[in-house]
Tab-separated table of N, CA and C in Angstrom:
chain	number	residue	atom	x	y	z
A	1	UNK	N	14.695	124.438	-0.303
A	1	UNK	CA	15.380	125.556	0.313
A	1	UNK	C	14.378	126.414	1.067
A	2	UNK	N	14.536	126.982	2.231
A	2	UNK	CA	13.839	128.215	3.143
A	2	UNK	C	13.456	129.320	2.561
A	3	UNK	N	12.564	129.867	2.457
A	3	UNK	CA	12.550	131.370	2.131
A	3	UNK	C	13.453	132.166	2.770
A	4	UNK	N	13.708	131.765	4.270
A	4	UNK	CA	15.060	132.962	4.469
A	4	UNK	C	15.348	132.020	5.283
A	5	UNK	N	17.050	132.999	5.355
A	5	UNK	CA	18.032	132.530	5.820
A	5	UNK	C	19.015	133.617	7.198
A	6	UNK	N	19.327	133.074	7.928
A	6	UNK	CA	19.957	133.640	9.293
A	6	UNK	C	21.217	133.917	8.923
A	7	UNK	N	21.968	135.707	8.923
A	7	UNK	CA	23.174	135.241	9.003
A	7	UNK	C	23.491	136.757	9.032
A	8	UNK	N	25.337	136.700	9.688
A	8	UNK	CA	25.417	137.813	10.247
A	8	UNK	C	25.284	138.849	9.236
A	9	UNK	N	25.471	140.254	10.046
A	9	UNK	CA	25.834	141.557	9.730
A	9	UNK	C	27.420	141.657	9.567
A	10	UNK	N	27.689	141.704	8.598
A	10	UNK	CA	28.871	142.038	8.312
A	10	UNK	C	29.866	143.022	8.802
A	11	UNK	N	28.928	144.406	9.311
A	11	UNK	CA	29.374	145.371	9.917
A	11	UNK	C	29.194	145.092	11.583
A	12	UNK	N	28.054	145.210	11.952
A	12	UNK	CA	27.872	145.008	13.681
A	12	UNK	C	27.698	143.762	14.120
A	13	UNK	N	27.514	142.418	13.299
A	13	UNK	CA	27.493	141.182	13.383
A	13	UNK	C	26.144	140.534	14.551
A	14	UNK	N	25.083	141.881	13.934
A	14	UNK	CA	23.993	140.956	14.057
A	14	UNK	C	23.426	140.337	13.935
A	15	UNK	N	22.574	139.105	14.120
A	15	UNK	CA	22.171	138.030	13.112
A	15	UNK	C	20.569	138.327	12.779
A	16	UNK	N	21.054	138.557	11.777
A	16	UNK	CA	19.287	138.868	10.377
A	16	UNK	C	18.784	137.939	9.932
A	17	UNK	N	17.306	137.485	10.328
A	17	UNK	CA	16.631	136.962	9.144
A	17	UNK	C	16.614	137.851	8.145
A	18	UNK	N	16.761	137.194	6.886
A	18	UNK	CA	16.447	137.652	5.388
A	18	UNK	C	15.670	136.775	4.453
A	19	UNK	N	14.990	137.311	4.040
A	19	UNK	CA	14.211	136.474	2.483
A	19	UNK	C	15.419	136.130	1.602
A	20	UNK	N	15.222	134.742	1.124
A	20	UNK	CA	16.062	134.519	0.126
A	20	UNK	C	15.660	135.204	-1.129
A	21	UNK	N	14.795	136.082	-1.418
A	21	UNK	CA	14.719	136.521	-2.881
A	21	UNK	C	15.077	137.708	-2.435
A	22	UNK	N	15.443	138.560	-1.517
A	22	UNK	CA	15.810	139.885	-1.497
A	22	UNK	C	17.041	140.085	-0.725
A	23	UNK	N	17.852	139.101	-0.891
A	23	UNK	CA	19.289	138.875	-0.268
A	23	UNK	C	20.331	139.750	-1.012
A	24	UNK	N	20.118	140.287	-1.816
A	24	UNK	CA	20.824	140.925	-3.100
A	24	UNK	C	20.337	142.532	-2.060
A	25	UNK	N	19.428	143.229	-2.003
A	25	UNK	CA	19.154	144.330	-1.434
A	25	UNK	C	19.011	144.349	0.102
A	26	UNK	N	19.345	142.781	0.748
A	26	UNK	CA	18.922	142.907	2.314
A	26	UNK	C	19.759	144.147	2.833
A	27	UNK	N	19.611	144.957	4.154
A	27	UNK	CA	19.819	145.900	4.772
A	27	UNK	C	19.962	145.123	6.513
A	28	UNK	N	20.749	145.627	7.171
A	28	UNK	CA	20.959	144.970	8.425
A	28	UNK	C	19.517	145.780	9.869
A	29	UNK	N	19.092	144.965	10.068
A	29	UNK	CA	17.896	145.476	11.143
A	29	UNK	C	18.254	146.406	12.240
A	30	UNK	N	19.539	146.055	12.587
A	30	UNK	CA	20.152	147.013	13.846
A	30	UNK	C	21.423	148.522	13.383
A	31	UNK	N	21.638	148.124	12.497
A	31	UNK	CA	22.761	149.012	11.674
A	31	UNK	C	22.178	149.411	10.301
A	32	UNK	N	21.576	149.076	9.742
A	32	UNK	CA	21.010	149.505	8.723
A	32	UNK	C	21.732	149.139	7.515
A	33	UNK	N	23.142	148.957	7.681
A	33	UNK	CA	23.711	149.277	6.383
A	33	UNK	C	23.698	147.674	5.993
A	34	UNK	N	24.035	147.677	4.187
A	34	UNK	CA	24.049	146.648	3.610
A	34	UNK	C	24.368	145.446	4.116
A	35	UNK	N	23.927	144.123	3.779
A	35	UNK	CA	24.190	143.000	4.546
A	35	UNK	C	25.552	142.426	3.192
A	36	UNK	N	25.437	142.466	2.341
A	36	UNK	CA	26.685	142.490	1.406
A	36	UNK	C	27.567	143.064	0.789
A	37	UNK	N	28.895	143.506	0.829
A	37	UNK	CA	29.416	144.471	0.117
A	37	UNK	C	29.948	143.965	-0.988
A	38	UNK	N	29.700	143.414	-1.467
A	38	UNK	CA	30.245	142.456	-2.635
A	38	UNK	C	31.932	142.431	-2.768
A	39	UNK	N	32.778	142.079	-1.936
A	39	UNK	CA	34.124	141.828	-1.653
A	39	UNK	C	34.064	140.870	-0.438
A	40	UNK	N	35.282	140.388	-0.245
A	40	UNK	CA	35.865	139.569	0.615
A	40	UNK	C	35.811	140.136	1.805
A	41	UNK	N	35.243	139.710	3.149
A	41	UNK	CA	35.295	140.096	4.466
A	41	UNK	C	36.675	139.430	5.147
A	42	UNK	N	36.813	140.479	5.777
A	42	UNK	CA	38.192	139.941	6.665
A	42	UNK	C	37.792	139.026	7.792
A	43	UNK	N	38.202	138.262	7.864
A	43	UNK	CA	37.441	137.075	8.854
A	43	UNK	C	38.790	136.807	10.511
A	44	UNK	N	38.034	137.065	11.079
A	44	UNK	CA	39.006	136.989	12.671
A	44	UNK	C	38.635	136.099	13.573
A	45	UNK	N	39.422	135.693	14.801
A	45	UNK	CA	38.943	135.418	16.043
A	45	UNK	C	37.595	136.049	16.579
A	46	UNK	N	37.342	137.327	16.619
A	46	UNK	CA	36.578	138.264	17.270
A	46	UNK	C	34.835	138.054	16.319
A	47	UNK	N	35.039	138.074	14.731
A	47	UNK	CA	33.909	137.933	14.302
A	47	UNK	C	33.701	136.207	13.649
A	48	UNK	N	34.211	135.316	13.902
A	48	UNK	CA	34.452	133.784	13.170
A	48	UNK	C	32.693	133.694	13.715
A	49	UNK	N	32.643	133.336	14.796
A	49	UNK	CA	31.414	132.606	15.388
A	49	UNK	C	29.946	133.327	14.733
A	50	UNK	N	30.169	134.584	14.102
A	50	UNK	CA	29.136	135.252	13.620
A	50	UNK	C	28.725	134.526	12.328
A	51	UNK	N	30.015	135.423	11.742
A	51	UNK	CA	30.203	135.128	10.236
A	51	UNK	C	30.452	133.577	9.841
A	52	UNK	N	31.053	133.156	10.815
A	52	UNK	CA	30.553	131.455	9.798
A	52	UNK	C	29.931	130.407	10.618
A	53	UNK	N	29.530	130.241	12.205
A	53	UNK	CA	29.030	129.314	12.625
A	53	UNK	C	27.377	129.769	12.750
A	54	UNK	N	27.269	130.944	12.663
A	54	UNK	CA	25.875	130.880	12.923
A	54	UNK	C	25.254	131.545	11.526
A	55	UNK	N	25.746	131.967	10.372
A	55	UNK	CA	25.357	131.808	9.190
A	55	UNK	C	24.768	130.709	8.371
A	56	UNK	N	23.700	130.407	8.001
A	56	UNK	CA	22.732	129.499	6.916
A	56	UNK	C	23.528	130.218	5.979
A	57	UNK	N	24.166	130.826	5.180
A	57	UNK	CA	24.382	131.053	3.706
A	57	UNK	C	26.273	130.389	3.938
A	58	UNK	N	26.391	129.241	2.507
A	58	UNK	CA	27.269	129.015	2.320
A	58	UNK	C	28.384	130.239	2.288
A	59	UNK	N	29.694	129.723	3.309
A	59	UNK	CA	30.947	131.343	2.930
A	59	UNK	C	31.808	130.353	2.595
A	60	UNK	N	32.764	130.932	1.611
A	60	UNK	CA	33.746	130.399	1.456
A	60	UNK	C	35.131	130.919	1.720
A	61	UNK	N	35.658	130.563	2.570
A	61	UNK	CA	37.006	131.524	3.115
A	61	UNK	C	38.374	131.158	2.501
A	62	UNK	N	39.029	132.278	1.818
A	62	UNK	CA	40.420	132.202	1.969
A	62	UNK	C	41.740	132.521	2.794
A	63	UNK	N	42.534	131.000	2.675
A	63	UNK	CA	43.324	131.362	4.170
A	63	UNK	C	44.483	131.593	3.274
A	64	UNK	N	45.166	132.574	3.738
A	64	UNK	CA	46.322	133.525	2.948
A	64	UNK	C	47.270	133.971	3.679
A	65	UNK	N	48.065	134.326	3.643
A	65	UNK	CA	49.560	135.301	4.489
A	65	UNK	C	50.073	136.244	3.113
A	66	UNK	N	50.723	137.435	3.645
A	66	UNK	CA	50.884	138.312	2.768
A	66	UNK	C	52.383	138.005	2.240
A	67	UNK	N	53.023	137.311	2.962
A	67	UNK	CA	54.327	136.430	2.013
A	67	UNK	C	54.156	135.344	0.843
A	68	UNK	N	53.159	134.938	0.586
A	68	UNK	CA	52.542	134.135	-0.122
A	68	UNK	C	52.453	134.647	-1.354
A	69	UNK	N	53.340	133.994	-2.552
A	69	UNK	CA	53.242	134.721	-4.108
A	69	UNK	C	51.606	134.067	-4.505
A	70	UNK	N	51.503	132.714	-4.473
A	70	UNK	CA	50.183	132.455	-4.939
A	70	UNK	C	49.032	132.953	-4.359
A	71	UNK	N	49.003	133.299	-3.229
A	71	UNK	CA	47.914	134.237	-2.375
A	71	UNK	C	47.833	135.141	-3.420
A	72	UNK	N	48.770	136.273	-3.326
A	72	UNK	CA	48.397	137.184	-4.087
A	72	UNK	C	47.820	137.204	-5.778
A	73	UNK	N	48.178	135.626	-6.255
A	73	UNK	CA	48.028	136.290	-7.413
A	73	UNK	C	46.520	135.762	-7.447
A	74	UNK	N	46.085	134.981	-6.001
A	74	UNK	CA	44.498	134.356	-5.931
A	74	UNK	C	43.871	135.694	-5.782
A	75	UNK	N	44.366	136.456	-4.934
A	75	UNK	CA	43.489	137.814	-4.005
A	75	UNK	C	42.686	138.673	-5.320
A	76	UNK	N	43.133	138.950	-6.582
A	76	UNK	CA	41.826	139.448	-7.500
A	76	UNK	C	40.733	138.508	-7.888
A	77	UNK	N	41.117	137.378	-8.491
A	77	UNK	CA	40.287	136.424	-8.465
A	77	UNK	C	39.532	136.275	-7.335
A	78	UNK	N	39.611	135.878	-6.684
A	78	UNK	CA	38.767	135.947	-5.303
A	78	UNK	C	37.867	137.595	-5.089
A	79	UNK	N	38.395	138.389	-4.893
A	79	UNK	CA	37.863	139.570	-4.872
A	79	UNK	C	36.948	139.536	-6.247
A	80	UNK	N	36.901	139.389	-7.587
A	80	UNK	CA	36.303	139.415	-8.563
A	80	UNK	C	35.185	138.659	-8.253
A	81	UNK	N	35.615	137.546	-8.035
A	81	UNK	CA	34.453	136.374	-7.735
A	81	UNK	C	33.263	136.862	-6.814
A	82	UNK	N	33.784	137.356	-5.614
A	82	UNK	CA	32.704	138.174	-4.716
A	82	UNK	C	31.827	138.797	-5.125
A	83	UNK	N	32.390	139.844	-5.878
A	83	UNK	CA	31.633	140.755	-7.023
A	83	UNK	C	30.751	140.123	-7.773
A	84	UNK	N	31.007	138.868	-8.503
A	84	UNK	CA	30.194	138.158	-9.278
A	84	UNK	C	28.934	137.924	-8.218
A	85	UNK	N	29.572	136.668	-7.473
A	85	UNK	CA	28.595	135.938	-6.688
A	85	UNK	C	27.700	136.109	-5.768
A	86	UNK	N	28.022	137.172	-5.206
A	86	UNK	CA	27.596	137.351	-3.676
A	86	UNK	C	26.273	138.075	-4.205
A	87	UNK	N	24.918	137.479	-3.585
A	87	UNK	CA	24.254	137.246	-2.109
A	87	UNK	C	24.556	135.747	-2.146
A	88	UNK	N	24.810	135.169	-3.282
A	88	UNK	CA	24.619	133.757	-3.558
A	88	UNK	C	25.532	132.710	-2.452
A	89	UNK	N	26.741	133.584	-2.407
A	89	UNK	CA	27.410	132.815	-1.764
A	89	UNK	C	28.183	133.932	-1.068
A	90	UNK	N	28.703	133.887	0.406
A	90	UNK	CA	29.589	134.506	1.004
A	90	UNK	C	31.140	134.352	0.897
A	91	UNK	N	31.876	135.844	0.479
A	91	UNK	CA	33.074	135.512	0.899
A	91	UNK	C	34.064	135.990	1.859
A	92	UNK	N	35.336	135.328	2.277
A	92	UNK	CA	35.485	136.050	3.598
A	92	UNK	C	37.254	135.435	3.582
A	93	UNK	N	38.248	136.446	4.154
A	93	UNK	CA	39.820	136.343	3.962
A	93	UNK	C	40.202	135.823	5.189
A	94	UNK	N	40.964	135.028	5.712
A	94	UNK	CA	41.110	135.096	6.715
A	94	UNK	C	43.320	134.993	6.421
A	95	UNK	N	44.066	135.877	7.380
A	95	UNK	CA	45.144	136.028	7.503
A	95	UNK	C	45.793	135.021	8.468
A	96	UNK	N	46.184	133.968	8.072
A	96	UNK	CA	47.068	132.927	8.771
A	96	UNK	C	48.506	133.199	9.579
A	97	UNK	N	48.667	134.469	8.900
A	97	UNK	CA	49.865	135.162	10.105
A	97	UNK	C	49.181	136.068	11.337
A	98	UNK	N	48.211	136.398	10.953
A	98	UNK	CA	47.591	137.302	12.183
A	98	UNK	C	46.267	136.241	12.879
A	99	UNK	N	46.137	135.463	12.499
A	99	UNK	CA	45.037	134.648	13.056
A	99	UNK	C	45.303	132.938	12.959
A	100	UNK	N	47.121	132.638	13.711
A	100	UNK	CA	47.175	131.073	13.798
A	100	UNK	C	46.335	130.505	14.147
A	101	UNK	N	45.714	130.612	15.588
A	101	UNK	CA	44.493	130.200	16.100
A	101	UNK	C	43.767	129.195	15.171
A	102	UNK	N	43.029	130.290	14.412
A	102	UNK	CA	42.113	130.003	13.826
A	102	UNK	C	42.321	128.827	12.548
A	103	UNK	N	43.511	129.402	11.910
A	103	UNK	CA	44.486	128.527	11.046
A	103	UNK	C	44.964	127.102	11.500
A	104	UNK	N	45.453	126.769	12.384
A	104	UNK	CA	45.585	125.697	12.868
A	104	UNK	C	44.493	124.744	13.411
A	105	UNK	N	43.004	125.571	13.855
A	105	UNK	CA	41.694	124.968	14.053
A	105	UNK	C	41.274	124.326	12.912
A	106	UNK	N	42.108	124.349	11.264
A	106	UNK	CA	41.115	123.820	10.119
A	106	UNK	C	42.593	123.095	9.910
A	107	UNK	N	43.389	122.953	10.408
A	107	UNK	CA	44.745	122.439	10.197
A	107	UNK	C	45.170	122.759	8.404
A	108	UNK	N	45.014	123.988	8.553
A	108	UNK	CA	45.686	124.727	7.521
A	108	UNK	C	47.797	124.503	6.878
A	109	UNK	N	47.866	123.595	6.211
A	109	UNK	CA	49.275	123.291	6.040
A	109	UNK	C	49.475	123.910	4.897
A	110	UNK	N	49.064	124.418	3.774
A	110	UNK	CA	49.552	125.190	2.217
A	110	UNK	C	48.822	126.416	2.709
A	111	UNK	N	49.139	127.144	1.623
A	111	UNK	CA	47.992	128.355	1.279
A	111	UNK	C	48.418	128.809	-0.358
A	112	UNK	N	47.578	129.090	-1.142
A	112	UNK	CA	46.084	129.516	-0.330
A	112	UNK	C	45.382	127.975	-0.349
A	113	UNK	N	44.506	128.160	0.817
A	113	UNK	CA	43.302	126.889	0.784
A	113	UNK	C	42.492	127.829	0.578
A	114	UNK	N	41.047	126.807	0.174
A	114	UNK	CA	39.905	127.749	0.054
A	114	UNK	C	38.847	126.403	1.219
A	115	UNK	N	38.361	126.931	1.764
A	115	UNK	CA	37.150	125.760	2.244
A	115	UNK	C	36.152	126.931	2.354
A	116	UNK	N	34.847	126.008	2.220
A	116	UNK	CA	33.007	125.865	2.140
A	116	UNK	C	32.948	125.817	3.546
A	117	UNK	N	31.851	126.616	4.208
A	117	UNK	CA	31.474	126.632	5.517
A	117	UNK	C	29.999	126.931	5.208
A	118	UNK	N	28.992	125.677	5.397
A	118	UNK	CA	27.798	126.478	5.901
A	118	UNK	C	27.152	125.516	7.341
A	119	UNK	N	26.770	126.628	8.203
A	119	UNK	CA	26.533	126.335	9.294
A	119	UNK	C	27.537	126.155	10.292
A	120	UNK	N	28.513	126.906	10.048
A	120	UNK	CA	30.206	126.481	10.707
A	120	UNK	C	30.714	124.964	10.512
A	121	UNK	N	30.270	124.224	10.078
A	121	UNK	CA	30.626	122.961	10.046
A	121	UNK	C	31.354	123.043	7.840
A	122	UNK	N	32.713	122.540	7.587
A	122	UNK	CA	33.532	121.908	6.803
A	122	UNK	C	32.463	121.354	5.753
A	123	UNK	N	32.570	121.730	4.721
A	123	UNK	CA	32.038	121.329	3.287
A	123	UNK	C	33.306	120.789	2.630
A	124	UNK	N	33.782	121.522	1.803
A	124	UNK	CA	34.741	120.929	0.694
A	124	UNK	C	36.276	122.018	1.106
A	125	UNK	N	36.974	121.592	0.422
A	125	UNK	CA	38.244	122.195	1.150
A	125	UNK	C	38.934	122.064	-0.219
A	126	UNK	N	39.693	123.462	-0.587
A	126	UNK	CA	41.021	122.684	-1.883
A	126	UNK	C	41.918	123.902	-1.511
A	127	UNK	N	43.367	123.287	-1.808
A	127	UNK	CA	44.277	123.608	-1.686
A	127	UNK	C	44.828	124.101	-3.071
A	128	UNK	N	45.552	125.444	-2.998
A	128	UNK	CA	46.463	125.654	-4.491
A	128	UNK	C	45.603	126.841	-5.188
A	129	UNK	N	46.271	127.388	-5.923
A	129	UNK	CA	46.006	128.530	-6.954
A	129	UNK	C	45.156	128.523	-7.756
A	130	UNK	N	43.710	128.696	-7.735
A	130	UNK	CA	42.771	128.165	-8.907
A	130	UNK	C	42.032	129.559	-9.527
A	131	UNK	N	42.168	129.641	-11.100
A	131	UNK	CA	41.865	130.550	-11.642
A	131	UNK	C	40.144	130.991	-11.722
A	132	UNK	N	39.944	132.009	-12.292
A	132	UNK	CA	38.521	132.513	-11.777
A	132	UNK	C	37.850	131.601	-12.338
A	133	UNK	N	37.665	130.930	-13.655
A	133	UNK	CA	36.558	129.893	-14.243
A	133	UNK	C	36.585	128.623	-12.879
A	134	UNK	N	37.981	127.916	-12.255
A	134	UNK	CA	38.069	127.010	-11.783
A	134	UNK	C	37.080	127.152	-11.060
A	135	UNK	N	37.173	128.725	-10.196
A	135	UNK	CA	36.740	128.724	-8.946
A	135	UNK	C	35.433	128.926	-8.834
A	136	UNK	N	34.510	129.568	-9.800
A	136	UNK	CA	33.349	129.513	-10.328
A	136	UNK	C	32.795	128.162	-10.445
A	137	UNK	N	33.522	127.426	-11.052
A	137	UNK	CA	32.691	126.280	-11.478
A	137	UNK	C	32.951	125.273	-9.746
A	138	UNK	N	33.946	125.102	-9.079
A	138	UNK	CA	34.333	124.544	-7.793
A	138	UNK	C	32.969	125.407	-6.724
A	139	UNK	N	32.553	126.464	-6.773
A	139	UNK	CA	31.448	126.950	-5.731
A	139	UNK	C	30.132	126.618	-6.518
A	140	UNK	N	30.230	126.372	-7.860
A	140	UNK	CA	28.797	126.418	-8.178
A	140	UNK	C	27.584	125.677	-7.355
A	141	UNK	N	28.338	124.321	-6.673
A	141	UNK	CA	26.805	123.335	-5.965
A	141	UNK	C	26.589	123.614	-4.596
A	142	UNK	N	27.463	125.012	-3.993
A	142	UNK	CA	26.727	125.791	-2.995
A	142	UNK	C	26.364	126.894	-3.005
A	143	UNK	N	25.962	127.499	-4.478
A	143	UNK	CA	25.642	128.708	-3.934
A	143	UNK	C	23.940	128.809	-4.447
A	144	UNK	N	23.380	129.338	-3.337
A	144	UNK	CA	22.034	129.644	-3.128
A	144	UNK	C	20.855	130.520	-4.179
């Protein structure tokens, strides 16, 4: 593994080198503020190419709609998990009613899916409701 790793600003979506041992306290070079907030980033058209094609740190995105009973009952779990995991691993929401586009680019047919992105390029992909141990133990062989 690299000592550091390239990847956006969460807030102004600049792209930071960071040390991998101080990824937990990194700070953004142009904005200053934290490079992790330990929750789920809302993921769009406008910031995709930041936040997941030109990121080195594994993200794992959930694709969701707010009509969705199993979405919601994923959305703490997921949010918890962030909390746990993150610098280790990125996480990030993306809304399949406000962002088809993007949804139909991973040919998104259920929700919730969850897929692995590092380097913008498709890791692992699962479909369906998976509880916080599942989902812990399902990210464990990407996170950094």
């Amino acid at each position: 593994m690299s000592d550091s790793l390239h990847l956006a600003c969460p807030h102004c979506l600049a792209i930071n080198r960071v040390a991998t041992a101080r990824l937990a306290a990194s700070r953004c070079g142009k904005c200053k503020q934290p490079m992790f907030t330990r929750a789920p980033l809302e993921l769009t058209s406008a910031n995709y190419a930041a936040l997941i094609e030109r990121s080195e740190l594994p993200v794992v995105v959930d694709f969701w709609a707010g009509w969705c009973g199993p979405c919601k009952m994923m959305a703490p779990v997921f949010a918890q998990s962030a909390a746990e995991l993150e610098p280790r691993i990125r996480f990030a929401k993306l809304d399949t009613e406000a962002e088809p586009g993007l949804a139909g680019r991973f040919g998104i047919r259920s929700i919730p899916t969850l897929i692995v992105f590092k380097q913008g390029r498709e890791i692992v992909r699962q479909a369906g409701l998976m509880q916080g141990s599942q989902l812990k133990r399902w990210l464990e062989p990407f996170l950094v």
